[in-house]
C-alpha positions as a Markdown table, in Angstrom:
| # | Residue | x | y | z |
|---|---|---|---|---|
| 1 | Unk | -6.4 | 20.6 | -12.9 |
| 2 | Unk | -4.2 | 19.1 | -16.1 |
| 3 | Unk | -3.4 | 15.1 | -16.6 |
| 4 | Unk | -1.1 | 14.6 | -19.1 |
| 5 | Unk | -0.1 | 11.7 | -21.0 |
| 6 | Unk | 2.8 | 11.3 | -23.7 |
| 7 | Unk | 2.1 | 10.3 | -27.2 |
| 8 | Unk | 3.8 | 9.1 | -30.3 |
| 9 | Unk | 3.4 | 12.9 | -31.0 |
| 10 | Unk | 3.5 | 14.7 | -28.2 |
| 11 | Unk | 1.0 | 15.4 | -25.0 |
| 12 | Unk | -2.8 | 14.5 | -24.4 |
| 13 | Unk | -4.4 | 17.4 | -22.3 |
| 14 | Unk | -7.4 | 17.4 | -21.0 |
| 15 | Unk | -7.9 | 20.8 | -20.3 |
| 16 | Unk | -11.2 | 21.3 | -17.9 |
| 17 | Unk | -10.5 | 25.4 | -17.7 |
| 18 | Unk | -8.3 | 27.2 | -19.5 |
| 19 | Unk | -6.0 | 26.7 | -22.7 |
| 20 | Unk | -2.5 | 26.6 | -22.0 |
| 21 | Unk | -1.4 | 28.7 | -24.6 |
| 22 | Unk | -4.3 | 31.4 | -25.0 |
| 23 | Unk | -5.8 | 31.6 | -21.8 |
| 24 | Unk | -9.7 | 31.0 | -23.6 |
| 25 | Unk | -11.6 | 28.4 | -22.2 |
| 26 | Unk | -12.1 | 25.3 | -23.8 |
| 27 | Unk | -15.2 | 22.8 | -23.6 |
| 28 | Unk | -15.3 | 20.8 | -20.8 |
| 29 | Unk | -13.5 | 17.1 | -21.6 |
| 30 | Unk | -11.8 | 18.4 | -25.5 |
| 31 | Unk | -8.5 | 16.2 | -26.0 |
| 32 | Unk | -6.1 | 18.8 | -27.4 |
| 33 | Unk | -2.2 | 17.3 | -29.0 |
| 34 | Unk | 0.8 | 19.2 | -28.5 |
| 35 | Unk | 3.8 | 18.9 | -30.2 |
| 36 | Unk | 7.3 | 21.0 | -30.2 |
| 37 | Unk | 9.3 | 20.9 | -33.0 |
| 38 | Unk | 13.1 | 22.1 | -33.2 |
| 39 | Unk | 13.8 | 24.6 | -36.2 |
| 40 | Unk | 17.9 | 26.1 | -36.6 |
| 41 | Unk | 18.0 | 29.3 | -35.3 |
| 42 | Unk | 19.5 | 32.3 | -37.6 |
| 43 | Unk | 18.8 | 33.3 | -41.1 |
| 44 | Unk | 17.2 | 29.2 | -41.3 |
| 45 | Unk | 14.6 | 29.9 | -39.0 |
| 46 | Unk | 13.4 | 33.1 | -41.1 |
| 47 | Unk | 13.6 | 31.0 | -44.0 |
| 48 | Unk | 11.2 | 28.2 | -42.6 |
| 49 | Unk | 8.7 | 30.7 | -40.9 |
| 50 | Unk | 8.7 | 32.7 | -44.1 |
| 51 | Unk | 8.8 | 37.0 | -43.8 |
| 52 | Unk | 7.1 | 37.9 | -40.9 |
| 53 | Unk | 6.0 | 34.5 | -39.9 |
| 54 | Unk | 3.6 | 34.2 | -42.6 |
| 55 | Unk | 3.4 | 30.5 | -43.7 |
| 56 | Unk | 3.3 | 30.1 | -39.8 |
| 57 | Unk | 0.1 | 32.0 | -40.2 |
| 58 | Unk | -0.9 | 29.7 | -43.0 |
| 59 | Unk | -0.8 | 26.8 | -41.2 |
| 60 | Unk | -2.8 | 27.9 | -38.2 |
| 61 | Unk | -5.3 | 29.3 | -40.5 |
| 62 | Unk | -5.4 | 26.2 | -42.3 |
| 63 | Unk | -6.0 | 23.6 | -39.8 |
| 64 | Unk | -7.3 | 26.0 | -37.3 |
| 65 | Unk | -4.7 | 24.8 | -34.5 |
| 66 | Unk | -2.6 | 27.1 | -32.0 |
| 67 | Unk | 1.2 | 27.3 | -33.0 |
| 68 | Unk | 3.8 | 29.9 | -31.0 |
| 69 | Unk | 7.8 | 29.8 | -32.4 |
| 70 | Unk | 9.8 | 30.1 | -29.3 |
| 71 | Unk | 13.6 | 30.4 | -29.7 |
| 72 | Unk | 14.5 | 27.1 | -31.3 |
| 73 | Unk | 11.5 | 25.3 | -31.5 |
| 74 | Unk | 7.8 | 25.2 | -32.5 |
| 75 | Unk | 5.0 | 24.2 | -30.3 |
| 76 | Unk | 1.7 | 23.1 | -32.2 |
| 77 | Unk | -1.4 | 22.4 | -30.1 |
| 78 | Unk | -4.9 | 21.2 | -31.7 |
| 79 | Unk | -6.4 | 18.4 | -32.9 |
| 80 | Unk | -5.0 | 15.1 | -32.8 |
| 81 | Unk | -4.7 | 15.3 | -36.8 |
| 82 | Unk | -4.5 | 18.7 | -37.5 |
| 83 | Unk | -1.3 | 18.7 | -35.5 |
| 84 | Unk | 0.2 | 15.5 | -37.2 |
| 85 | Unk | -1.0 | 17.6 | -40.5 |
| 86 | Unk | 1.1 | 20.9 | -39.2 |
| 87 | Unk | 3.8 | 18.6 | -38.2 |
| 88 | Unk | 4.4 | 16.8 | -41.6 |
| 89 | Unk | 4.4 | 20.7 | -43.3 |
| 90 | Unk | 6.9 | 22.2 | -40.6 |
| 91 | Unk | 9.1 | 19.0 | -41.3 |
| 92 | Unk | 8.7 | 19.6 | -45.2 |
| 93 | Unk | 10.0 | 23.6 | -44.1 |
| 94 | Unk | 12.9 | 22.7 | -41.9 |
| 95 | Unk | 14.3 | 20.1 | -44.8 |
| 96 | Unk | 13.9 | 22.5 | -47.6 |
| 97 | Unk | 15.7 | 24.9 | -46.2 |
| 98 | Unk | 18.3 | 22.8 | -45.4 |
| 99 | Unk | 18.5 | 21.8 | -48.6 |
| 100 | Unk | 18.9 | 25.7 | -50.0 |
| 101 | Unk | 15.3 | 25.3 | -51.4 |
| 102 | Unk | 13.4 | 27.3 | -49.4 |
| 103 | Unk | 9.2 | 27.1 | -50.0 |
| 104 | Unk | 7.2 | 30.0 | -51.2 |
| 105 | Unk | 3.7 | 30.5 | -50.3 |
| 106 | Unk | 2.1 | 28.5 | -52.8 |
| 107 | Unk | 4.5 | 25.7 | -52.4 |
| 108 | Unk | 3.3 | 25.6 | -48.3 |
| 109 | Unk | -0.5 | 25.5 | -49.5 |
| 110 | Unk | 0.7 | 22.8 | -51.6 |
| 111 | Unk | 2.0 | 21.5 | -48.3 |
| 112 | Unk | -0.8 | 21.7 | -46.6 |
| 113 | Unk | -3.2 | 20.3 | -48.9 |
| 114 | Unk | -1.0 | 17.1 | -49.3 |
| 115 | Unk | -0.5 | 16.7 | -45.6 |
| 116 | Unk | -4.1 | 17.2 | -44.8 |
| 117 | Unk | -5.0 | 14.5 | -47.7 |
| 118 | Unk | -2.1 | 11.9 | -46.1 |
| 119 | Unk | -3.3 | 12.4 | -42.7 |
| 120 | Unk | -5.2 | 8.9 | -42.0 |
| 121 | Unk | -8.1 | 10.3 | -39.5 |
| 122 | Unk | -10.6 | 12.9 | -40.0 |
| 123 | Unk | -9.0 | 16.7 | -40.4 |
| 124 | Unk | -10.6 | 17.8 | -37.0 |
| 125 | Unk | -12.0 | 14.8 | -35.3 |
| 126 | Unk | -10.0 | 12.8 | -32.8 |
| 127 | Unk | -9.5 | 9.4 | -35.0 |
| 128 | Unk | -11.3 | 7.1 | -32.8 |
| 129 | Unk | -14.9 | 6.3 | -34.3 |
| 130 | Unk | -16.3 | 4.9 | -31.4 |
| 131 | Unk | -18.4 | 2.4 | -33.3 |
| 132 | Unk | -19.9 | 4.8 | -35.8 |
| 133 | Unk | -18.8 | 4.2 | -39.7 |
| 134 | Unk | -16.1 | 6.7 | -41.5 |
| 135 | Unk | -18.7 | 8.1 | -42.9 |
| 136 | Unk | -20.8 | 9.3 | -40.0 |
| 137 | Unk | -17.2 | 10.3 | -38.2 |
| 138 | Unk | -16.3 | 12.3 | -41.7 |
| 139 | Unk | -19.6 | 14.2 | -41.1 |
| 140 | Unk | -20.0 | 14.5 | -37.5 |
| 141 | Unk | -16.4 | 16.4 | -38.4 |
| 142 | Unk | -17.7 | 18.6 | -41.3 |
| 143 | Unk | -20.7 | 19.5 | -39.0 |
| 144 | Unk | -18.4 | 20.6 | -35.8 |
| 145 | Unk | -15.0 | 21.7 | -38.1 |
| 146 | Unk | -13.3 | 25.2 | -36.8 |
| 147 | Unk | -13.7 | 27.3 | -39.3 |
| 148 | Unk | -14.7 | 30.6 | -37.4 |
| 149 | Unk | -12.1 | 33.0 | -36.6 |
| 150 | Unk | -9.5 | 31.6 | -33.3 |
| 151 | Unk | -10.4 | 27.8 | -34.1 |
| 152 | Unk | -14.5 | 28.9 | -33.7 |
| 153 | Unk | -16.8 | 25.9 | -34.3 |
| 154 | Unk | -19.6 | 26.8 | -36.9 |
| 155 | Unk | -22.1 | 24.4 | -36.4 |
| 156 | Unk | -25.6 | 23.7 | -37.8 |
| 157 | Unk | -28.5 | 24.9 | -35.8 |
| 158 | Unk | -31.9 | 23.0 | -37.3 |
| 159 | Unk | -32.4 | 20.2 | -38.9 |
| 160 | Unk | -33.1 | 21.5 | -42.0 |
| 161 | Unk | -29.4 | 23.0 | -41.8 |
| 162 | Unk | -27.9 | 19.8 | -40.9 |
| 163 | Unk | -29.6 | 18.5 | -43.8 |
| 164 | Unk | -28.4 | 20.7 | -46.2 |
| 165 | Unk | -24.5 | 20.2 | -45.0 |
| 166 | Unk | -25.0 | 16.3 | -45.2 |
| 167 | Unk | -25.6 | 17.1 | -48.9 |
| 168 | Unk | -23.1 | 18.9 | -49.6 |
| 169 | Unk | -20.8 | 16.7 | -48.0 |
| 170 | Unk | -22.5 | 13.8 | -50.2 |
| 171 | Unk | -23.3 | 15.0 | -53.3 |
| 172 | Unk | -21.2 | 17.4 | -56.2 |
| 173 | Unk | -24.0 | 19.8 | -56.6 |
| 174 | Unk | -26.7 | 21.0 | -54.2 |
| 175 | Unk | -28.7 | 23.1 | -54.8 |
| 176 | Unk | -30.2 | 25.5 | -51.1 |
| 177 | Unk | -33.2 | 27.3 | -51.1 |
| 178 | Unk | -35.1 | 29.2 | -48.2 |
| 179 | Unk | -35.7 | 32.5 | -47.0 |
| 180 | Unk | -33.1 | 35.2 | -45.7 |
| 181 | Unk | -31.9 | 34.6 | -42.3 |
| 182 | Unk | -31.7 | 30.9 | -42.7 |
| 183 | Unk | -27.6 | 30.1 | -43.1 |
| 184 | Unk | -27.9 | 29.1 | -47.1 |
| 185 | Unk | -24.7 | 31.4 | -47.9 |
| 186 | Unk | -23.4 | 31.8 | -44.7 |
| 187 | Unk | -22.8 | 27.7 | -44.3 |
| 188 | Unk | -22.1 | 27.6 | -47.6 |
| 189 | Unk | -19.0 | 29.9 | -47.5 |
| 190 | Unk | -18.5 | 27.6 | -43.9 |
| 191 | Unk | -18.6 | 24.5 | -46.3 |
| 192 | Unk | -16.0 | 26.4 | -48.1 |
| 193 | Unk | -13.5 | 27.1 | -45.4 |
| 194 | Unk | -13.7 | 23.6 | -44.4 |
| 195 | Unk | -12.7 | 22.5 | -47.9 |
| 196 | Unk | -9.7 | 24.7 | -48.4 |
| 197 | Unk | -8.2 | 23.8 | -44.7 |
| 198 | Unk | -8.7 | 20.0 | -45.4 |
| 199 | Unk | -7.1 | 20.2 | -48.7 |
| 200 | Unk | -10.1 | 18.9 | -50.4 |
| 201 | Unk | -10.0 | 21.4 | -52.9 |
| 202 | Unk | -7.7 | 23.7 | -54.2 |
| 203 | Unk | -9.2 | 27.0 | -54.1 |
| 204 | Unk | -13.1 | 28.6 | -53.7 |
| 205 | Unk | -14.7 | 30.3 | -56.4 |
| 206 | Unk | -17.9 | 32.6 | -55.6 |
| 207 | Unk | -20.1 | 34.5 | -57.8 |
| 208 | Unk | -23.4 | 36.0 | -57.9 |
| 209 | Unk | -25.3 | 37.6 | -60.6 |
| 210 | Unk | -25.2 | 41.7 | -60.7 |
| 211 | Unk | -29.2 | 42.4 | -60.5 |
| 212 | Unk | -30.5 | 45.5 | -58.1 |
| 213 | Unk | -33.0 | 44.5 | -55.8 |
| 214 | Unk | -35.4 | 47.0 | -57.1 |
| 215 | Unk | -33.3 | 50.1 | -57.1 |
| 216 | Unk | -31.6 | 51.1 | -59.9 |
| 217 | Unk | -27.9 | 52.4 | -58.9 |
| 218 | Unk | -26.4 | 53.9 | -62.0 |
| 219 | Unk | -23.2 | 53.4 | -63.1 |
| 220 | Unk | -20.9 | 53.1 | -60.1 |
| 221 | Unk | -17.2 | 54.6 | -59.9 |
| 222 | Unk | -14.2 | 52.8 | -60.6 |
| 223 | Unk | -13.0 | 49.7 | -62.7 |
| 224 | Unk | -14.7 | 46.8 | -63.5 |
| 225 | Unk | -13.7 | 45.2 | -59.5 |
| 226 | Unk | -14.9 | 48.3 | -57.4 |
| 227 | Unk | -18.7 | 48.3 | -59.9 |
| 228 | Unk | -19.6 | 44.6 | -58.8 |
| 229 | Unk | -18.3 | 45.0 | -55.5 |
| 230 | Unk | -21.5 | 46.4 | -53.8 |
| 231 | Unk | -23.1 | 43.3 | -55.6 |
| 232 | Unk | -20.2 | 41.0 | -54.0 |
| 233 | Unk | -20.1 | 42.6 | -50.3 |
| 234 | Unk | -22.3 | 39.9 | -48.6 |
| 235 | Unk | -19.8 | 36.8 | -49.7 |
| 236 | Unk | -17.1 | 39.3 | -48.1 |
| 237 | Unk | -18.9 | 39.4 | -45.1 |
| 238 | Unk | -19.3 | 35.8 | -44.9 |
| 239 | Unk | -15.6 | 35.2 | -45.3 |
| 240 | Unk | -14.6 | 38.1 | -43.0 |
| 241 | Unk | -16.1 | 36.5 | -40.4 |
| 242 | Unk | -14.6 | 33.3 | -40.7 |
| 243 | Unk | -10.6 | 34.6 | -41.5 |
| 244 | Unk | -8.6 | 36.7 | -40.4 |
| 245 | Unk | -8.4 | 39.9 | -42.2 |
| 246 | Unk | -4.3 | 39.5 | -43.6 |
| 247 | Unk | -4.9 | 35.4 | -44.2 |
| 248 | Unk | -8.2 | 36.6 | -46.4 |
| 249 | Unk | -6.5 | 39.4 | -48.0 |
| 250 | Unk | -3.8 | 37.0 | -49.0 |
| 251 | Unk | -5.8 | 34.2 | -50.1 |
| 252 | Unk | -7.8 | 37.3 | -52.2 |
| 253 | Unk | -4.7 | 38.2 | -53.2 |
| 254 | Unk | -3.2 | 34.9 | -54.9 |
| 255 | Unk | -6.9 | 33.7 | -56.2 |
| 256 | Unk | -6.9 | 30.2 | -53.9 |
| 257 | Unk | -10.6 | 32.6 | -53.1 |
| 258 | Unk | -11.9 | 34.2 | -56.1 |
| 259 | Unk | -15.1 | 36.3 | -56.0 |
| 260 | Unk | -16.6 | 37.2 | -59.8 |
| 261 | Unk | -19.9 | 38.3 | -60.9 |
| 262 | Unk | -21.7 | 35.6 | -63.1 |
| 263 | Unk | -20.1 | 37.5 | -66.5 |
| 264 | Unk | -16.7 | 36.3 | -65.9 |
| 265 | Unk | -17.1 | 32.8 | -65.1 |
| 266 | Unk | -17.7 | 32.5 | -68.9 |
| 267 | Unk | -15.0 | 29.8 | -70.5 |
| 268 | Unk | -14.1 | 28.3 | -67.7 |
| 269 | Unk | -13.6 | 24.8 | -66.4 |
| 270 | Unk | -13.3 | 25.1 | -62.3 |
| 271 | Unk | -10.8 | 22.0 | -61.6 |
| 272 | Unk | -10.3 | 21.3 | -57.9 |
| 273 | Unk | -12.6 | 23.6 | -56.3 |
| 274 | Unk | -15.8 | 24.7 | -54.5 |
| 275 | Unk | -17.6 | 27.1 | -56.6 |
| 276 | Unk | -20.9 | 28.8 | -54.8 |
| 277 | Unk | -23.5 | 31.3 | -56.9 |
| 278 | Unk | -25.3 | 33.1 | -54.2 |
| 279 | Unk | -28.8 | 34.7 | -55.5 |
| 280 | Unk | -29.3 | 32.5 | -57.8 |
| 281 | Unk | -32.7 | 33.3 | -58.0 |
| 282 | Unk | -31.9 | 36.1 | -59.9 |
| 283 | Unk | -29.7 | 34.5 | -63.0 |
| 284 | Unk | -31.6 | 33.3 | -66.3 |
| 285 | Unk | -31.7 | 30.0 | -67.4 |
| 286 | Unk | -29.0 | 30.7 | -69.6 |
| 287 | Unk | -26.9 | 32.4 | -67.0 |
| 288 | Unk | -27.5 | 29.1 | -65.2 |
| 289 | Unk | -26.7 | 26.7 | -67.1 |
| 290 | Unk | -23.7 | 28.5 | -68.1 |
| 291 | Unk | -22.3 | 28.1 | -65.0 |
| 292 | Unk | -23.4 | 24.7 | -63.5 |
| 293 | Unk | -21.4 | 23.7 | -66.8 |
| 294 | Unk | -18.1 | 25.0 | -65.5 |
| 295 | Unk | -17.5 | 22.1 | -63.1 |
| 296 | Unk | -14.1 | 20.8 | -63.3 |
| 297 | Unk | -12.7 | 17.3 | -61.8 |
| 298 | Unk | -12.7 | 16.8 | -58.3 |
| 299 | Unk | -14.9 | 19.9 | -57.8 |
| 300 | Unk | -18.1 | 20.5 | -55.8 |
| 301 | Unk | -21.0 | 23.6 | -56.2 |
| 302 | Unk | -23.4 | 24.5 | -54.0 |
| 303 | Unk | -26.1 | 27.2 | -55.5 |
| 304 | Unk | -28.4 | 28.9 | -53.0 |
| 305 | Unk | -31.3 | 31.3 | -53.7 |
| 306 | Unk | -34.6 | 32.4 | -52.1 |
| 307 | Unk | -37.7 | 31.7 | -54.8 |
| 308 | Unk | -39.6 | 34.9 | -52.7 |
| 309 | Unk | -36.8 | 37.6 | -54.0 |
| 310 | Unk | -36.7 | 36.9 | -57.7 |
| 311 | Unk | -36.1 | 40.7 | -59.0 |
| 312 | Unk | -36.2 | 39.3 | -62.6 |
| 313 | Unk | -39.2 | 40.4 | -64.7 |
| 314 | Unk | -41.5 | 37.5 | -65.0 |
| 315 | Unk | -40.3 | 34.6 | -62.1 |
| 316 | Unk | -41.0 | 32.0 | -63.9 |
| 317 | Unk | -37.9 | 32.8 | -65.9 |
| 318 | Unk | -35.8 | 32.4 | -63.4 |
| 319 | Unk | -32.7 | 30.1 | -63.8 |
| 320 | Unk | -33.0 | 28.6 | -60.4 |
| 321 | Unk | -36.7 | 27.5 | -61.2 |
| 322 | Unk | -35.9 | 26.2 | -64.2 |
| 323 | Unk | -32.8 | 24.2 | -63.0 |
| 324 | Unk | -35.3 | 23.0 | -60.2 |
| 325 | Unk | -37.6 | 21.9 | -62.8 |
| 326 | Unk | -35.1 | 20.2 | -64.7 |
| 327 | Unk | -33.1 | 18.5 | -62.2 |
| 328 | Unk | -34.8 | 17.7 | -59.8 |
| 329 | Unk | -34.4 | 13.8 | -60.5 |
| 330 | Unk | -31.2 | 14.0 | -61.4 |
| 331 | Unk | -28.6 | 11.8 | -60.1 |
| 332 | Unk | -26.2 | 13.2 | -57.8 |
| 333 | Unk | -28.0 | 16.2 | -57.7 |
| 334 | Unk | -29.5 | 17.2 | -54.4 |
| 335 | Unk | -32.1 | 19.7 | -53.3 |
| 336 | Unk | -32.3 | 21.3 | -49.6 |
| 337 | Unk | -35.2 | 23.1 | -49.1 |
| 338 | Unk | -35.0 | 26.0 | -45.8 |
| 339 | Unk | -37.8 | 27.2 | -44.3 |
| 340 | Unk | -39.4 | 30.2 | -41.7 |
| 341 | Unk | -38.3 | 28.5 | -38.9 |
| 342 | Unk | -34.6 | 27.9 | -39.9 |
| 343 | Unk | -34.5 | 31.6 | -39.9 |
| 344 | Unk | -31.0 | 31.9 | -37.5 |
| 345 | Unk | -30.5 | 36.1 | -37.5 |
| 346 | Unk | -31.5 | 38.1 | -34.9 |
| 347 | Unk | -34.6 | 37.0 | -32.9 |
| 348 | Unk | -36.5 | 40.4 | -34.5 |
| 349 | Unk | -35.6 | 38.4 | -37.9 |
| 350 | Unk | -37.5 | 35.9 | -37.3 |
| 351 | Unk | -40.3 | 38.5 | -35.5 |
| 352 | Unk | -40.6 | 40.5 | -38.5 |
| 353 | Unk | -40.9 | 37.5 | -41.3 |
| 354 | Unk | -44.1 | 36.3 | -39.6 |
| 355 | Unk | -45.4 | 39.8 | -39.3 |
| 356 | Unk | -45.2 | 40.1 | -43.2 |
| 357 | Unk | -47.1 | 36.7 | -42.9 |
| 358 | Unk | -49.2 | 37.2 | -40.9 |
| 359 | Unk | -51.7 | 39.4 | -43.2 |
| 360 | Unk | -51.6 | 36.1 | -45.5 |
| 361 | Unk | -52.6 | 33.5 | -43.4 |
| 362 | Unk | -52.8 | 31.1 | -46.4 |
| 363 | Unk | -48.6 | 31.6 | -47.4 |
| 364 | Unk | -46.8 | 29.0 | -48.6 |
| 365 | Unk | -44.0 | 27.6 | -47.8 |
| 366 | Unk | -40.3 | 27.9 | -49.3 |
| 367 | Unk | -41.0 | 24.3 | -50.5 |
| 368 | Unk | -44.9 | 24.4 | -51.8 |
| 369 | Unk | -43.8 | 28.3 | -53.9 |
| 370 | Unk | -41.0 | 26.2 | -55.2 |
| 371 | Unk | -43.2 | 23.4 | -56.3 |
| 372 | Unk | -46.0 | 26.2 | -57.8 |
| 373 | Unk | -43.3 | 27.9 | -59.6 |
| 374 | Unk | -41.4 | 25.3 | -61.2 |
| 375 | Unk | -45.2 | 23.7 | -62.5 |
| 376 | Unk | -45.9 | 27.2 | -63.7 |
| 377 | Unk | -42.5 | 27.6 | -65.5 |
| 378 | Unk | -43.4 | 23.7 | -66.6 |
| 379 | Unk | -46.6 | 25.3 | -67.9 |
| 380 | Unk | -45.3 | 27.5 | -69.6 |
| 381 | Unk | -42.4 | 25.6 | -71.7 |
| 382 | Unk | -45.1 | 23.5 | -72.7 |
| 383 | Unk | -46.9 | 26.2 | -74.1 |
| 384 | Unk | -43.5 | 27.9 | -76.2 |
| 385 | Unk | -42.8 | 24.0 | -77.4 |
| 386 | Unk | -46.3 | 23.7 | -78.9 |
C-alpha cells in the first residue's frame, strides 16, 4: 500500500513496506520526499555527474539520501531537507555547466556545505517541530541522523550516551571518559559524519597519541604514514563502518578527513572542523595542552579516554587527568563520564568486564577513579609548587 501526495518539491510517501527504489524496508510511518530533476543529456550530463558519477556519490554520501540518474533526469528520494539540500547542488551542477564552468570536487563539497547551511529545517528531520523548541528538534536530529553506511541510523543506546552527544552538540569541547566498549570513539567519529554531511564543518581531523599498550613493537616498516598506522587503525575502523570504502578513500585522499598522530598537529590552528584525540589517556600534559590549543573558529573537539588504561609511567601524569583537573569548571567545557553498564560490544564484553571485577568487589567507578586521580595529580602539583 503507497498514498501519495504532491509537494512544492516533489511526492510524500508513506511507505509501510518496502522502498521504492532499493527494495529495503523502511520503518513503519517514515515520510520520504522525492524529487526528479531534468539534466541535458550528452557530453553535459557527464559534466554535471562528474567521471563515473562521482559527485553524484558525493551527494548521497553527504546527506545520506537515495539518488538514481535515469536517461534525462535525476530522481532524489530522502528526507524532506536533505532532498531540498541535493536539489539546490544538482541545480548549482546543471547551471555551471551550462555556463562552460563545470564544478570540480571540492567546488561540489563547497556545494553541499552551503546548501546544507541554507536549507531552513533540520538536515534530517522532517521540519515540523510538533511543539518542541529548535533546539530539542536540532537534537532529536543529531541523535537519529544517518550516518551508517545505506542511510543507517546510529543512535545512542543509554543514557549516559545520550548525554554525552547532547554535549557535544552544546558545547565546543567535551571531554568523554569511560571504559572500552562504551561508544566514546565510535559516537564520536558518528558526531563527526554528522558534521561533515550537514556542512557544519569543513573537514574532521583525528589524532591519537603513538603509545604501545604494554608491548613494545620496534621500529615498524615503511614511511612515517604506514609506522603510526597500527596506532591509527581503530579511527579507520570507526569510519569504515560508517562510509563507503571509495567516498572514505576520497575524503582520505583530499584531507576534508585527516588522521595524524599527536606529533603533527604541532603549529596548527584547526579552522572549521571537528577535531577528536582518541586515548587521550595516554598524552602528557604538554601533549595535551598542545593540542586543545589548536582550535580554530567555528570548530568543535571532542577528546575521549579511559582513566583504567593509562600506559604512561606514573598516571597521575597523564594529560587527560590533568586537563580534568584543570578544567573542570571551565565554561563551555563539558565532561561526560561512561560507565560499566554503557558497555555496548558484544554481550561477552560486558560478561568479561565484570568478571575482572568481580575479584574487587570494592572497584570504583569510571567517575569516583577520575575524581581519585585528578585529587592525587592535585596532590601532587601542590607538592612540586611548594
Amino acid at each position: 500500500m503507497e498514498v501519495s501526495e504532491s509537494s512544492g518539491v516533489g511526492k510524500h510517501r508513506w511507505h509501510k513496506e518496502r522502498h521504492p527504489a532499493t527494495g529495503k524496508p523502511i520503518p513503519r510511518g517514515k515520510i520520504d520526499v522525492e524529487v526528479t530533476i531534468p539534466v541535458p543529456d550528452g557530453t553535459e550530463r557527464t559534466t554535471i555527474f562528474g567521471p563515473a558519477e562521482r559527485h553524484l556519490k558525493l551527494i548521497r554520501e553527504a546527506l545520506g539520501v537515495t539518488i538514481h540518474a535515469r536517461g534525462q533526469s535525476v530522481h532524489v528520494i530522502g528526507d524532506r531537507a536533505a532532498v531540498a539540500a541535493a536539489r539546490r547542488v544538482l541545480d548549482d551542477l546543471v547551471a555551471a555547466s551550462q555556463q562552460g564552468r563545470p564544478f570540480s570536487r571540492q567546488r561540489v563539497l563547497d556545494a553541499l556545505s552551503e546548501a546544507a547551511r541554507e536549507t531552513p529545517s533540520p538536515a534530517f528531520g522532517n521540519g515540523e517541530t510538533n511543539g518542541a523548541s529548535h533546539s530539542d528538534t536540532r537534537r532529536d536530529a543529531w541523535h537519529t541522523a544517518p550516518v551508517g553506511l545505506h542511510g543507517r541510523t546510529i543512535e545512542p543506546r543509554t543514557e549516559n550516551q545520550r548525554r554525552y552527544l547532547d554535549a557535544v552538540e552544546s558545547h565546543d569541547l567535551v571531554f568523554a571518559i569511560g571504559p572500552a566498549g562504551t561508544g566514546k570513539t565510535y559516537l564520536a567519529v558518528a558526531a563527526a559524519i554528522h558534521m561533515l554531511r550537514t556542512g557544519r564543518v569543513k573537514r574532521a581531523i583525528l589524532t591519537r597519541p603513538a603509545v604501545e599498550a604494554g608491548e613494545k613493537l620496534g621500529f615498524l616498516p615503511g614511511d612515517q604514514f604506514a609506522k603510526v598506522n597500527p596506532y591509527l587503525r581503530p579511527l579507520l575502523d570507526a569510519l569504515s563502518d560508517m562510509l563507503e570504502y571509495t567516498t572514505l578513500k576520497q575524503f582520505l585522499a583530499s584531507d576534508v578527513i585527516e588522521i595524524a598522530p599527536m606529533a603533527y598537529m604541532r603549529g596548527r590552528t584547526l579552522n572549521d572542523a571537528i577535531v577528536i584525540l582518541d586515548e587521550a589517556q595516554n598524552t602528557t600534559r604538554g601533549q595535551m595542552q598542545m593540542f586543545l590549543t589548536r582550535m580554530g573558529e567555528r570548530s568543535k573537539m571532542i577528546v575521549t579516554g579511559d582513566v583504567t588504561q593509562i600506559d604512561l609511567p606514573d598516571p597521575t601524569q597523564s594529560g587527560l587527568i590533568d586537563a580534568a583537573r584543570r578544567l573542570r569548571r571551565v565554561q563551555g567545557v563539558a565532561f561526560s563520564v561512561l560507565e560499566r553498564s554503557d558497555v555496548v560490544r558484544h554481550p561477552l564484553v560486558q560478561r568479561v568486564i565484570d568478571a575482572y571485577a568481580a575479584e574487587d568487589h570494592d572497584q570504583p567507578t569510571t567517575g569516583e577513579l577520575l575524581q581519585a586521580l585528578t585529587d592525587r595529580a592535585s596532590r601532587a602539583n601542590e607538592v612540586d609548587d611548594a
